[in-house]
JSON list of C-alpha atoms in Angstrom, two decimals:
[
{"chain": "A", "resi": 226, "resn": "ALA", "atom": "CA", "xyz": [57.78, 142.72, 91.43]},
{"chain": "A", "resi": 227, "resn": "GLN", "atom": "CA", "xyz": [57.34, 143.85, 94.99]},
{"chain": "A", "resi": 228, "resn": "SER", "atom": "CA", "xyz": [59.71, 143.37, 97.92]},
{"chain": "A", "resi": 229, "resn": "VAL", "atom": "CA", "xyz": [60.20, 144.41, 101.51]},
{"chain": "A", "resi": 230, "resn": "ALA", "atom": "CA", "xyz": [63.33, 144.68, 103.63]},
{"chain": "A", "resi": 231, "resn": "GLN", "atom": "CA", "xyz": [63.55, 144.81, 107.39]},
{"chain": "A", "resi": 232, "resn": "PRO", "atom": "CA", "xyz": [67.23, 145.52, 107.97]},
{"chain": "A", "resi": 233, "resn": "GLU", "atom": "CA", "xyz": [67.32, 144.69, 111.68]},
{"chain": "A", "resi": 234, "resn": "ASP", "atom": "CA", "xyz": [66.84, 141.14, 112.91]},
{"chain": "A", "resi": 235, "resn": "GLN", "atom": "CA", "xyz": [66.40, 142.38, 116.47]},
{"chain": "A", "resi": 236, "resn": "VAL", "atom": "CA", "xyz": [65.81, 145.68, 118.24]},
{"chain": "A", "resi": 237, "resn": "ASN", "atom": "CA", "xyz": [66.47, 146.08, 121.95]},
{"chain": "A", "resi": 238, "resn": "VAL", "atom": "CA", "xyz": [64.95, 148.97, 123.86]},
{"chain": "A", "resi": 239, "resn": "ALA", "atom": "CA", "xyz": [64.40, 149.88, 127.49]},
{"chain": "A", "resi": 240, "resn": "GLU", "atom": "CA", "xyz": [60.84, 150.18, 128.72]},
{"chain": "A", "resi": 241, "resn": "GLY", "atom": "CA", "xyz": [59.61, 153.75, 128.42]},
{"chain": "A", "resi": 242, "resn": "ASN", "atom": "CA", "xyz": [62.01, 154.60, 125.60]},
{"chain": "A", "resi": 243, "resn": "PRO", "atom": "CA", "xyz": [60.93, 155.22, 122.01]},
{"chain": "A", "resi": 244, "resn": "LEU", "atom": "CA", "xyz": [60.74, 152.20, 119.74]},
{"chain": "A", "resi": 245, "resn": "THR", "atom": "CA", "xyz": [61.43, 152.22, 116.00]},
{"chain": "A", "resi": 246, "resn": "VAL", "atom": "CA", "xyz": [61.29, 149.24, 113.67]},
{"chain": "A", "resi": 247, "resn": "LYS", "atom": "CA", "xyz": [62.57, 149.91, 110.17]},
{"chain": "A", "resi": 248, "resn": "CYS", "atom": "CA", "xyz": [61.03, 148.85, 106.86]},
{"chain": "A", "resi": 249, "resn": "THR", "atom": "CA", "xyz": [61.88, 149.72, 103.27]},
{"chain": "A", "resi": 250, "resn": "TYR", "atom": "CA", "xyz": [59.96, 148.56, 100.24]},
{"chain": "A", "resi": 251, "resn": "SER", "atom": "CA", "xyz": [60.13, 148.29, 96.48]},
{"chain": "A", "resi": 252, "resn": "VAL", "atom": "CA", "xyz": [57.18, 148.34, 94.11]},
{"chain": "A", "resi": 253, "resn": "SER", "atom": "CA", "xyz": [56.79, 149.39, 90.51]},
{"chain": "A", "resi": 254, "resn": "GLY", "atom": "CA", "xyz": [53.80, 151.61, 91.26]},
{"chain": "A", "resi": 255, "resn": "ASN", "atom": "CA", "xyz": [52.32, 152.99, 94.45]},
{"chain": "A", "resi": 256, "resn": "PRO", "atom": "CA", "xyz": [52.20, 150.84, 97.56]},
{"chain": "A", "resi": 257, "resn": "TYR", "atom": "CA", "xyz": [49.79, 149.66, 100.14]},
{"chain": "A", "resi": 258, "resn": "LEU", "atom": "CA", "xyz": [51.84, 149.05, 103.30]},
{"chain": "A", "resi": 259, "resn": "PHE", "atom": "CA", "xyz": [51.02, 147.06, 106.41]},
{"chain": "A", "resi": 260, "resn": "TRP", "atom": "CA", "xyz": [52.48, 146.26, 109.81]},
{"chain": "A", "resi": 261, "resn": "TYR", "atom": "CA", "xyz": [51.67, 143.09, 111.71]},
{"chain": "A", "resi": 262, "resn": "VAL", "atom": "CA", "xyz": [52.78, 141.77, 115.11]},
{"chain": "A", "resi": 263, "resn": "GLN", "atom": "CA", "xyz": [53.23, 138.13, 116.10]},
{"chain": "A", "resi": 264, "resn": "TYR", "atom": "CA", "xyz": [53.45, 136.79, 119.64]},
{"chain": "A", "resi": 265, "resn": "PRO", "atom": "CA", "xyz": [55.06, 133.36, 120.23]},
{"chain": "A", "resi": 266, "resn": "ASN", "atom": "CA", "xyz": [53.19, 130.47, 118.63]},
{"chain": "A", "resi": 267, "resn": "ARG", "atom": "CA", "xyz": [50.38, 132.74, 117.49]},
{"chain": "A", "resi": 268, "resn": "GLY", "atom": "CA", "xyz": [49.09, 134.09, 114.22]},
{"chain": "A", "resi": 269, "resn": "LEU", "atom": "CA", "xyz": [49.80, 137.60, 112.98]},
{"chain": "A", "resi": 270, "resn": "GLN", "atom": "CA", "xyz": [47.78, 140.53, 114.28]},
{"chain": "A", "resi": 271, "resn": "PHE", "atom": "CA", "xyz": [47.16, 143.56, 112.09]},
{"chain": "A", "resi": 272, "resn": "LEU", "atom": "CA", "xyz": [48.52, 146.83, 113.54]},
{"chain": "A", "resi": 273, "resn": "LEU", "atom": "CA", "xyz": [48.06, 149.48, 110.85]},
{"chain": "A", "resi": 274, "resn": "LYS", "atom": "CA", "xyz": [48.16, 150.22, 107.14]},
{"chain": "A", "resi": 275, "resn": "TYR", "atom": "CA", "xyz": [49.03, 153.02, 104.76]},
{"chain": "A", "resi": 276, "resn": "ILE", "atom": "CA", "xyz": [46.73, 153.57, 101.81]},
{"chain": "A", "resi": 277, "resn": "THR", "atom": "CA", "xyz": [47.14, 157.15, 100.69]},
{"chain": "A", "resi": 278, "resn": "GLY", "atom": "CA", "xyz": [46.97, 160.63, 102.15]},
{"chain": "A", "resi": 279, "resn": "ASP", "atom": "CA", "xyz": [48.45, 161.45, 105.53]},
{"chain": "A", "resi": 280, "resn": "ASN", "atom": "CA", "xyz": [51.99, 160.10, 105.79]},
{"chain": "A", "resi": 281, "resn": "LEU", "atom": "CA", "xyz": [51.63, 159.43, 109.52]},
{"chain": "A", "resi": 282, "resn": "VAL", "atom": "CA", "xyz": [49.37, 156.49, 110.18]},
{"chain": "A", "resi": 283, "resn": "LYS", "atom": "CA", "xyz": [48.08, 155.65, 113.66]},
{"chain": "A", "resi": 284, "resn": "GLY", "atom": "CA", "xyz": [47.22, 152.11, 114.59]},
{"chain": "A", "resi": 285, "resn": "SER", "atom": "CA", "xyz": [46.52, 149.74, 117.46]},
{"chain": "A", "resi": 286, "resn": "TYR", "atom": "CA", "xyz": [48.21, 149.70, 120.88]},
{"chain": "A", "resi": 287, "resn": "GLY", "atom": "CA", "xyz": [49.75, 153.16, 120.48]},
{"chain": "A", "resi": 288, "resn": "PHE", "atom": "CA", "xyz": [51.77, 152.29, 117.39]},
{"chain": "A", "resi": 289, "resn": "GLU", "atom": "CA", "xyz": [52.18, 154.60, 114.43]},
{"chain": "A", "resi": 290, "resn": "ALA", "atom": "CA", "xyz": [54.11, 154.47, 111.18]},
{"chain": "A", "resi": 291, "resn": "GLU", "atom": "CA", "xyz": [55.53, 157.11, 108.92]},
{"chain": "A", "resi": 292, "resn": "PHE", "atom": "CA", "xyz": [55.38, 156.72, 105.16]},
{"chain": "A", "resi": 293, "resn": "ASN", "atom": "CA", "xyz": [58.25, 158.33, 103.28]},
{"chain": "A", "resi": 294, "resn": "LYS", "atom": "CA", "xyz": [57.92, 158.03, 99.52]},
{"chain": "A", "resi": 295, "resn": "SER", "atom": "CA", "xyz": [61.30, 159.50, 98.65]},
{"chain": "A", "resi": 296, "resn": "GLN", "atom": "CA", "xyz": [63.08, 157.04, 100.93]},
{"chain": "A", "resi": 297, "resn": "THR", "atom": "CA", "xyz": [60.62, 154.20, 100.16]},
{"chain": "A", "resi": 298, "resn": "SER", "atom": "CA", "xyz": [60.30, 153.56, 103.88]},
{"chain": "A", "resi": 299, "resn": "PHE", "atom": "CA", "xyz": [57.50, 152.80, 106.31]},
{"chain": "A", "resi": 300, "resn": "HIS", "atom": "CA", "xyz": [59.05, 152.70, 109.78]},
{"chain": "A", "resi": 301, "resn": "LEU", "atom": "CA", "xyz": [56.96, 151.60, 112.74]},
{"chain": "A", "resi": 302, "resn": "LYS", "atom": "CA", "xyz": [57.19, 153.71, 115.87]},
{"chain": "A", "resi": 303, "resn": "LYS", "atom": "CA", "xyz": [55.96, 153.85, 119.42]},
{"chain": "A", "resi": 304, "resn": "PRO", "atom": "CA", "xyz": [56.78, 156.81, 121.66]},
{"chain": "A", "resi": 305, "resn": "SER", "atom": "CA", "xyz": [57.08, 154.78, 124.88]},
{"chain": "A", "resi": 306, "resn": "ALA", "atom": "CA", "xyz": [57.69, 151.03, 124.67]},
{"chain": "A", "resi": 307, "resn": "LEU", "atom": "CA", "xyz": [56.18, 148.50, 127.06]},
{"chain": "A", "resi": 308, "resn": "VAL", "atom": "CA", "xyz": [57.58, 145.11, 128.05]},
{"chain": "A", "resi": 309, "resn": "SER", "atom": "CA", "xyz": [54.43, 143.62, 126.55]},
{"chain": "A", "resi": 310, "resn": "ASP", "atom": "CA", "xyz": [55.48, 145.03, 123.13]},
{"chain": "A", "resi": 311, "resn": "SER", "atom": "CA", "xyz": [58.16, 142.35, 122.97]},
{"chain": "A", "resi": 312, "resn": "ALA", "atom": "CA", "xyz": [57.22, 140.33, 119.89]},
{"chain": "A", "resi": 313, "resn": "LEU", "atom": "CA", "xyz": [58.04, 139.71, 116.23]},
{"chain": "A", "resi": 314, "resn": "TYR", "atom": "CA", "xyz": [57.04, 142.50, 113.85]},
{"chain": "A", "resi": 315, "resn": "PHE", "atom": "CA", "xyz": [56.43, 142.12, 110.13]},
{"chain": "A", "resi": 316, "resn": "CYS", "atom": "CA", "xyz": [56.17, 144.76, 107.44]},
{"chain": "A", "resi": 317, "resn": "ALA", "atom": "CA", "xyz": [54.26, 143.87, 104.25]},
{"chain": "A", "resi": 318, "resn": "VAL", "atom": "CA", "xyz": [53.66, 145.55, 100.91]},
{"chain": "A", "resi": 319, "resn": "ARG", "atom": "CA", "xyz": [51.30, 145.26, 97.97]},
{"chain": "A", "resi": 320, "resn": "ASP", "atom": "CA", "xyz": [51.60, 147.14, 94.71]},
{"chain": "A", "resi": 321, "resn": "ILE", "atom": "CA", "xyz": [48.32, 148.99, 94.10]},
{"chain": "A", "resi": 322, "resn": "LYS", "atom": "CA", "xyz": [48.39, 147.90, 90.46]},
{"chain": "A", "resi": 323, "resn": "ALA", "atom": "CA", "xyz": [49.03, 144.23, 91.24]},
{"chain": "A", "resi": 324, "resn": "ALA", "atom": "CA", "xyz": [46.19, 141.83, 90.61]},
{"chain": "A", "resi": 325, "resn": "GLY", "atom": "CA", "xyz": [44.61, 140.17, 93.59]},
{"chain": "A", "resi": 326, "resn": "ASN", "atom": "CA", "xyz": [45.62, 140.88, 97.15]},
{"chain": "A", "resi": 327, "resn": "LYS", "atom": "CA", "xyz": [48.99, 139.16, 97.41]},
{"chain": "A", "resi": 328, "resn": "LEU", "atom": "CA", "xyz": [51.16, 140.61, 100.15]},
{"chain": "A", "resi": 329, "resn": "THR", "atom": "CA", "xyz": [54.93, 140.34, 100.29]},
{"chain": "A", "resi": 330, "resn": "PHE", "atom": "CA", "xyz": [56.31, 140.16, 103.82]},
{"chain": "A", "resi": 331, "resn": "GLY", "atom": "CA", "xyz": [59.65, 141.21, 105.20]},
{"chain": "A", "resi": 332, "resn": "GLY", "atom": "CA", "xyz": [61.75, 138.78, 107.19]},
{"chain": "A", "resi": 333, "resn": "GLY", "atom": "CA", "xyz": [60.57, 140.14, 110.51]},
{"chain": "A", "resi": 334, "resn": "THR", "atom": "CA", "xyz": [62.20, 142.10, 113.34]},
{"chain": "A", "resi": 335, "resn": "ARG", "atom": "CA", "xyz": [62.24, 140.77, 116.86]},
{"chain": "A", "resi": 336, "resn": "VAL", "atom": "CA", "xyz": [61.65, 143.48, 119.46]},
{"chain": "A", "resi": 337, "resn": "LEU", "atom": "CA", "xyz": [62.84, 142.97, 123.00]},
{"chain": "A", "resi": 338, "resn": "VAL", "atom": "CA", "xyz": [61.74, 145.55, 125.55]},
{"chain": "A", "resi": 339, "resn": "LYS", "atom": "CA", "xyz": [63.66, 145.30, 128.80]},
{"chain": "A", "resi": 340, "resn": "PRO", "atom": "CA", "xyz": [62.19, 146.48, 132.11]},
{"chain": "B", "resi": 220, "resn": "ASP", "atom": "CA", "xyz": [42.90, 135.45, 115.61]},
{"chain": "B", "resi": 221, "resn": "GLY", "atom": "CA", "xyz": [39.14, 135.89, 115.80]},
{"chain": "B", "resi": 222, "resn": "GLY", "atom": "CA", "xyz": [37.12, 134.61, 112.89]},
{"chain": "B", "resi": 223, "resn": "ILE", "atom": "CA", "xyz": [39.69, 132.16, 111.52]},
{"chain": "B", "resi": 224, "resn": "THR", "atom": "CA", "xyz": [40.29, 128.78, 113.07]},
{"chain": "B", "resi": 225, "resn": "GLN", "atom": "CA", "xyz": [43.07, 126.35, 112.30]},
{"chain": "B", "resi": 226, "resn": "SER", "atom": "CA", "xyz": [43.23, 122.85, 113.62]},
{"chain": "B", "resi": 227, "resn": "PRO", "atom": "CA", "xyz": [45.02, 121.15, 115.11]},
{"chain": "B", "resi": 228, "resn": "LYS", "atom": "CA", "xyz": [47.44, 123.50, 116.89]},
{"chain": "B", "resi": 229, "resn": "TYR", "atom": "CA", "xyz": [50.17, 120.86, 116.88]},
{"chain": "B", "resi": 230, "resn": "LEU", "atom": "CA", "xyz": [50.47, 118.00, 114.40]},
{"chain": "B", "resi": 231, "resn": "PHE", "atom": "CA", "xyz": [52.99, 115.18, 114.30]},
{"chain": "B", "resi": 232, "resn": "ARG", "atom": "CA", "xyz": [53.44, 112.86, 111.32]},
{"chain": "B", "resi": 233, "resn": "LYS", "atom": "CA", "xyz": [55.86, 110.27, 110.08]},
{"chain": "B", "resi": 234, "resn": "GLU", "atom": "CA", "xyz": [57.86, 110.94, 106.94]},
{"chain": "B", "resi": 235, "resn": "GLY", "atom": "CA", "xyz": [56.11, 109.71, 103.81]},
{"chain": "B", "resi": 236, "resn": "GLN", "atom": "CA", "xyz": [52.59, 110.40, 105.05]},
{"chain": "B", "resi": 237, "resn": "ASN", "atom": "CA", "xyz": [50.30, 113.03, 103.61]},
{"chain": "B", "resi": 238, "resn": "VAL", "atom": "CA", "xyz": [48.68, 115.34, 106.14]},
{"chain": "B", "resi": 239, "resn": "THR", "atom": "CA", "xyz": [45.84, 117.85, 105.80]},
{"chain": "B", "resi": 240, "resn": "LEU", "atom": "CA", "xyz": [45.68, 121.10, 107.75]},
{"chain": "B", "resi": 241, "resn": "SER", "atom": "CA", "xyz": [42.30, 122.67, 108.35]},
{"chain": "B", "resi": 242, "resn": "CYS", "atom": "CA", "xyz": [41.42, 126.35, 107.93]},
{"chain": "B", "resi": 243, "resn": "GLU", "atom": "CA", "xyz": [37.91, 127.75, 108.45]},
{"chain": "B", "resi": 244, "resn": "GLN", "atom": "CA", "xyz": [36.76, 131.37, 108.48]},
{"chain": "B", "resi": 245, "resn": "ASN", "atom": "CA", "xyz": [33.45, 133.02, 109.35]},
{"chain": "B", "resi": 246, "resn": "LEU", "atom": "CA", "xyz": [34.37, 136.50, 108.15]},
{"chain": "B", "resi": 247, "resn": "ASN", "atom": "CA", "xyz": [32.57, 136.10, 104.81]},
{"chain": "B", "resi": 248, "resn": "HIS", "atom": "CA", "xyz": [35.86, 136.72, 103.02]},
{"chain": "B", "resi": 249, "resn": "ASP", "atom": "CA", "xyz": [36.26, 135.62, 99.41]},
{"chain": "B", "resi": 250, "resn": "ALA", "atom": "CA", "xyz": [40.06, 135.36, 99.50]},
{"chain": "B", "resi": 251, "resn": "MET", "atom": "CA", "xyz": [42.08, 132.88, 101.53]},
{"chain": "B", "resi": 252, "resn": "TYR", "atom": "CA", "xyz": [45.81, 132.20, 101.79]},
{"chain": "B", "resi": 253, "resn": "TRP", "atom": "CA", "xyz": [48.28, 129.67, 103.13]},
{"chain": "B", "resi": 254, "resn": "TYR", "atom": "CA", "xyz": [51.73, 130.71, 104.34]},
{"chain": "B", "resi": 255, "resn": "ARG", "atom": "CA", "xyz": [54.68, 128.81, 105.68]},
{"chain": "B", "resi": 256, "resn": "GLN", "atom": "CA", "xyz": [56.89, 130.29, 108.42]},
{"chain": "B", "resi": 257, "resn": "ASP", "atom": "CA", "xyz": [60.30, 128.90, 109.28]},
{"chain": "B", "resi": 258, "resn": "PRO", "atom": "CA", "xyz": [62.44, 130.02, 112.24]},
{"chain": "B", "resi": 259, "resn": "GLY", "atom": "CA", "xyz": [64.14, 133.32, 111.56]},
{"chain": "B", "resi": 260, "resn": "GLN", "atom": "CA", "xyz": [62.35, 133.76, 108.26]},
{"chain": "B", "resi": 261, "resn": "GLY", "atom": "CA", "xyz": [59.38, 135.71, 107.11]},
{"chain": "B", "resi": 262, "resn": "LEU", "atom": "CA", "xyz": [56.18, 134.33, 105.67]},
{"chain": "B", "resi": 263, "resn": "ARG", "atom": "CA", "xyz": [56.23, 132.59, 102.32]},
{"chain": "B", "resi": 264, "resn": "LEU", "atom": "CA", "xyz": [53.05, 132.17, 100.29]},
{"chain": "B", "resi": 265, "resn": "ILE", "atom": "CA", "xyz": [52.13, 128.60, 99.41]},
{"chain": "B", "resi": 266, "resn": "TYR", "atom": "CA", "xyz": [48.71, 128.90, 97.74]},
{"chain": "B", "resi": 267, "resn": "TYR", "atom": "CA", "xyz": [45.94, 131.45, 97.58]},
{"chain": "B", "resi": 268, "resn": "SER", "atom": "CA", "xyz": [42.35, 131.52, 96.46]},
{"chain": "B", "resi": 269, "resn": "GLN", "atom": "CA", "xyz": [40.37, 134.59, 95.39]},
{"chain": "B", "resi": 270, "resn": "ILE", "atom": "CA", "xyz": [37.07, 132.79, 95.03]},
{"chain": "B", "resi": 271, "resn": "VAL", "atom": "CA", "xyz": [35.43, 129.41, 95.53]},
{"chain": "B", "resi": 272, "resn": "ASN", "atom": "CA", "xyz": [36.59, 126.66, 93.17]},
{"chain": "B", "resi": 273, "resn": "ASP", "atom": "CA", "xyz": [39.64, 128.67, 92.09]},
{"chain": "B", "resi": 274, "resn": "PHE", "atom": "CA", "xyz": [43.16, 128.86, 93.51]},
{"chain": "B", "resi": 275, "resn": "GLN", "atom": "CA", "xyz": [46.66, 129.80, 92.40]},
{"chain": "B", "resi": 276, "resn": "LYS", "atom": "CA", "xyz": [50.16, 128.72, 93.32]},
{"chain": "B", "resi": 277, "resn": "GLY", "atom": "CA", "xyz": [52.21, 131.01, 95.48]},
{"chain": "B", "resi": 278, "resn": "ASP", "atom": "CA", "xyz": [55.96, 131.17, 95.74]},
{"chain": "B", "resi": 279, "resn": "ILE", "atom": "CA", "xyz": [56.55, 127.72, 97.26]},
{"chain": "B", "resi": 280, "resn": "ALA", "atom": "CA", "xyz": [53.69, 125.47, 96.07]},
{"chain": "B", "resi": 281, "resn": "GLU", "atom": "CA", "xyz": [55.76, 122.35, 95.31]},
{"chain": "B", "resi": 282, "resn": "GLY", "atom": "CA", "xyz": [54.77, 119.46, 97.55]},
{"chain": "B", "resi": 283, "resn": "TYR", "atom": "CA", "xyz": [51.49, 121.06, 98.63]},
{"chain": "B", "resi": 284, "resn": "SER", "atom": "CA", "xyz": [47.91, 120.90, 97.39]},
{"chain": "B", "resi": 285, "resn": "VAL", "atom": "CA", "xyz": [44.71, 122.78, 98.27]},
{"chain": "B", "resi": 286, "resn": "SER", "atom": "CA", "xyz": [41.01, 122.79, 97.53]},
{"chain": "B", "resi": 287, "resn": "ARG", "atom": "CA", "xyz": [38.37, 125.50, 97.80]},
{"chain": "B", "resi": 288, "resn": "GLU", "atom": "CA", "xyz": [34.97, 123.83, 97.63]},
{"chain": "B", "resi": 289, "resn": "LYS", "atom": "CA", "xyz": [33.35, 126.16, 100.16]},
{"chain": "B", "resi": 290, "resn": "LYS", "atom": "CA", "xyz": [33.82, 129.85, 100.83]},
{"chain": "B", "resi": 291, "resn": "GLU", "atom": "CA", "xyz": [34.51, 129.17, 104.50]},
{"chain": "B", "resi": 292, "resn": "SER", "atom": "CA", "xyz": [37.11, 126.45, 104.09]},
{"chain": "B", "resi": 293, "resn": "PHE", "atom": "CA", "xyz": [40.57, 126.22, 102.51]},
{"chain": "B", "resi": 294, "resn": "PRO", "atom": "CA", "xyz": [42.35, 123.00, 103.57]},
{"chain": "B", "resi": 295, "resn": "LEU", "atom": "CA", "xyz": [46.03, 122.49, 102.83]},
{"chain": "B", "resi": 296, "resn": "THR", "atom": "CA", "xyz": [47.52, 119.05, 102.18]},
{"chain": "B", "resi": 297, "resn": "VAL", "atom": "CA", "xyz": [51.21, 118.59, 102.79]},
{"chain": "B", "resi": 298, "resn": "THR", "atom": "CA", "xyz": [52.22, 115.68, 100.60]},
{"chain": "B", "resi": 299, "resn": "SER", "atom": "CA", "xyz": [55.10, 113.27, 100.93]},
{"chain": "B", "resi": 300, "resn": "ALA", "atom": "CA", "xyz": [56.73, 115.13, 98.03]},
{"chain": "B", "resi": 301, "resn": "GLN", "atom": "CA", "xyz": [57.41, 118.14, 100.25]},
{"chain": "B", "resi": 302, "resn": "LYS", "atom": "CA", "xyz": [61.06, 117.72, 101.14]},
{"chain": "B", "resi": 303, "resn": "ASN", "atom": "CA", "xyz": [61.12, 119.70, 104.37]},
{"chain": "B", "resi": 304, "resn": "PRO", "atom": "CA", "xyz": [57.57, 119.91, 105.72]},
{"chain": "B", "resi": 305, "resn": "THR", "atom": "CA", "xyz": [58.34, 120.71, 109.35]},
{"chain": "B", "resi": 306, "resn": "ALA", "atom": "CA", "xyz": [57.24, 124.33, 109.83]},
{"chain": "B", "resi": 307, "resn": "PHE", "atom": "CA", "xyz": [54.60, 126.65, 111.25]},
{"chain": "B", "resi": 308, "resn": "TYR", "atom": "CA", "xyz": [51.67, 127.01, 108.85]},
{"chain": "B", "resi": 309, "resn": "LEU", "atom": "CA", "xyz": [49.45, 130.08, 108.84]},
{"chain": "B", "resi": 310, "resn": "CYS", "atom": "CA", "xyz": [46.13, 130.56, 107.11]},
{"chain": "B", "resi": 311, "resn": "ALA", "atom": "CA", "xyz": [44.72, 134.01, 106.35]},
{"chain": "B", "resi": 312, "resn": "SER", "atom": "CA", "xyz": [41.69, 135.54, 104.70]},
{"chain": "B", "resi": 313, "resn": "SER", "atom": "CA", "xyz": [40.72, 138.90, 103.30]},
{"chain": "B", "resi": 314, "resn": "THR", "atom": "CA", "xyz": [38.21, 140.72, 101.18]},
{"chain": "B", "resi": 315, "resn": "SER", "atom": "CA", "xyz": [38.96, 139.98, 97.56]},
{"chain": "B", "resi": 316, "resn": "GLY", "atom": "CA", "xyz": [39.74, 142.59, 94.94]},
{"chain": "B", "resi": 317, "resn": "THR", "atom": "CA", "xyz": [42.21, 145.38, 94.38]},
{"chain": "B", "resi": 318, "resn": "GLY", "atom": "CA", "xyz": [41.53, 147.47, 97.48]},
{"chain": "B", "resi": 319, "resn": "SER", "atom": "CA", "xyz": [43.80, 147.97, 100.47]},
{"chain": "B", "resi": 320, "resn": "TYR", "atom": "CA", "xyz": [42.42, 145.00, 102.32]},
{"chain": "B", "resi": 321, "resn": "GLU", "atom": "CA", "xyz": [44.39, 143.66, 105.24]},
{"chain": "B", "resi": 322, "resn": "GLN", "atom": "CA", "xyz": [44.65, 139.95, 105.76]},
{"chain": "B", "resi": 323, "resn": "TYR", "atom": "CA", "xyz": [43.38, 138.33, 108.93]},
{"chain": "B", "resi": 324, "resn": "PHE", "atom": "CA", "xyz": [45.36, 135.40, 110.28]},
{"chain": "B", "resi": 325, "resn": "GLY", "atom": "CA", "xyz": [44.49, 132.22, 112.09]},
{"chain": "B", "resi": 326, "resn": "PRO", "atom": "CA", "xyz": [46.46, 130.97, 115.13]},
{"chain": "B", "resi": 327, "resn": "GLY", "atom": "CA", "xyz": [48.59, 128.61, 113.06]},
{"chain": "B", "resi": 328, "resn": "THR", "atom": "CA", "xyz": [49.40, 124.89, 113.00]},
{"chain": "B", "resi": 329, "resn": "ARG", "atom": "CA", "xyz": [52.86, 123.67, 113.93]},
{"chain": "B", "resi": 330, "resn": "LEU", "atom": "CA", "xyz": [53.65, 120.57, 111.88]},
{"chain": "B", "resi": 331, "resn": "THR", "atom": "CA", "xyz": [56.48, 118.27, 112.85]},
{"chain": "B", "resi": 332, "resn": "VAL", "atom": "CA", "xyz": [57.47, 115.45, 110.53]},
{"chain": "B", "resi": 333, "resn": "THR", "atom": "CA", "xyz": [59.95, 112.84, 111.72]}
]
């Protein structure tokens, strides 16, 4: 079985400050990990993914994520947050050995960037 | 949202009526998915299809049905058996197989049943 936890329902940050959104996962084998962002009443937009190799993954809009196998984490980061980054962020996981391409999503973290 | 369309954006129905949500993609993806999103909750998988004329139940399939007659289309029917159908419904597609393929999402349909 595969699962994802996003321990924070909401993260508040001042514009220009670093932003971190936490994600931990559980899979029986090795993971594929994804981050998505959702703006109000919209679908999810893909930000970045971890496959293998470099533990620091760079994605869209200045976001990056750090894979940590020992801590089973994949935290999303942005060095300097913008007000326009305010949205709902989802982490998702898939076990490499799992059949098909079923993703398991976390419950989401709402990010509020204040000017 | 490019490449996947969902219609309508908002849908209102009376309790006891079946309703069908449309999902079309032009990304040439083999796999398609339906998710349900409730306020304050993550996405829950309803049904998915890896190839035309084949589909599997997800985690919350009860009260829903799907068909996959064409590669481009994966309509979802919310039946009167679904006890709490009011939700935001998201369709997604991806390359099929065991690779690290991200899913691409449509803009969603917000269904309200009264």
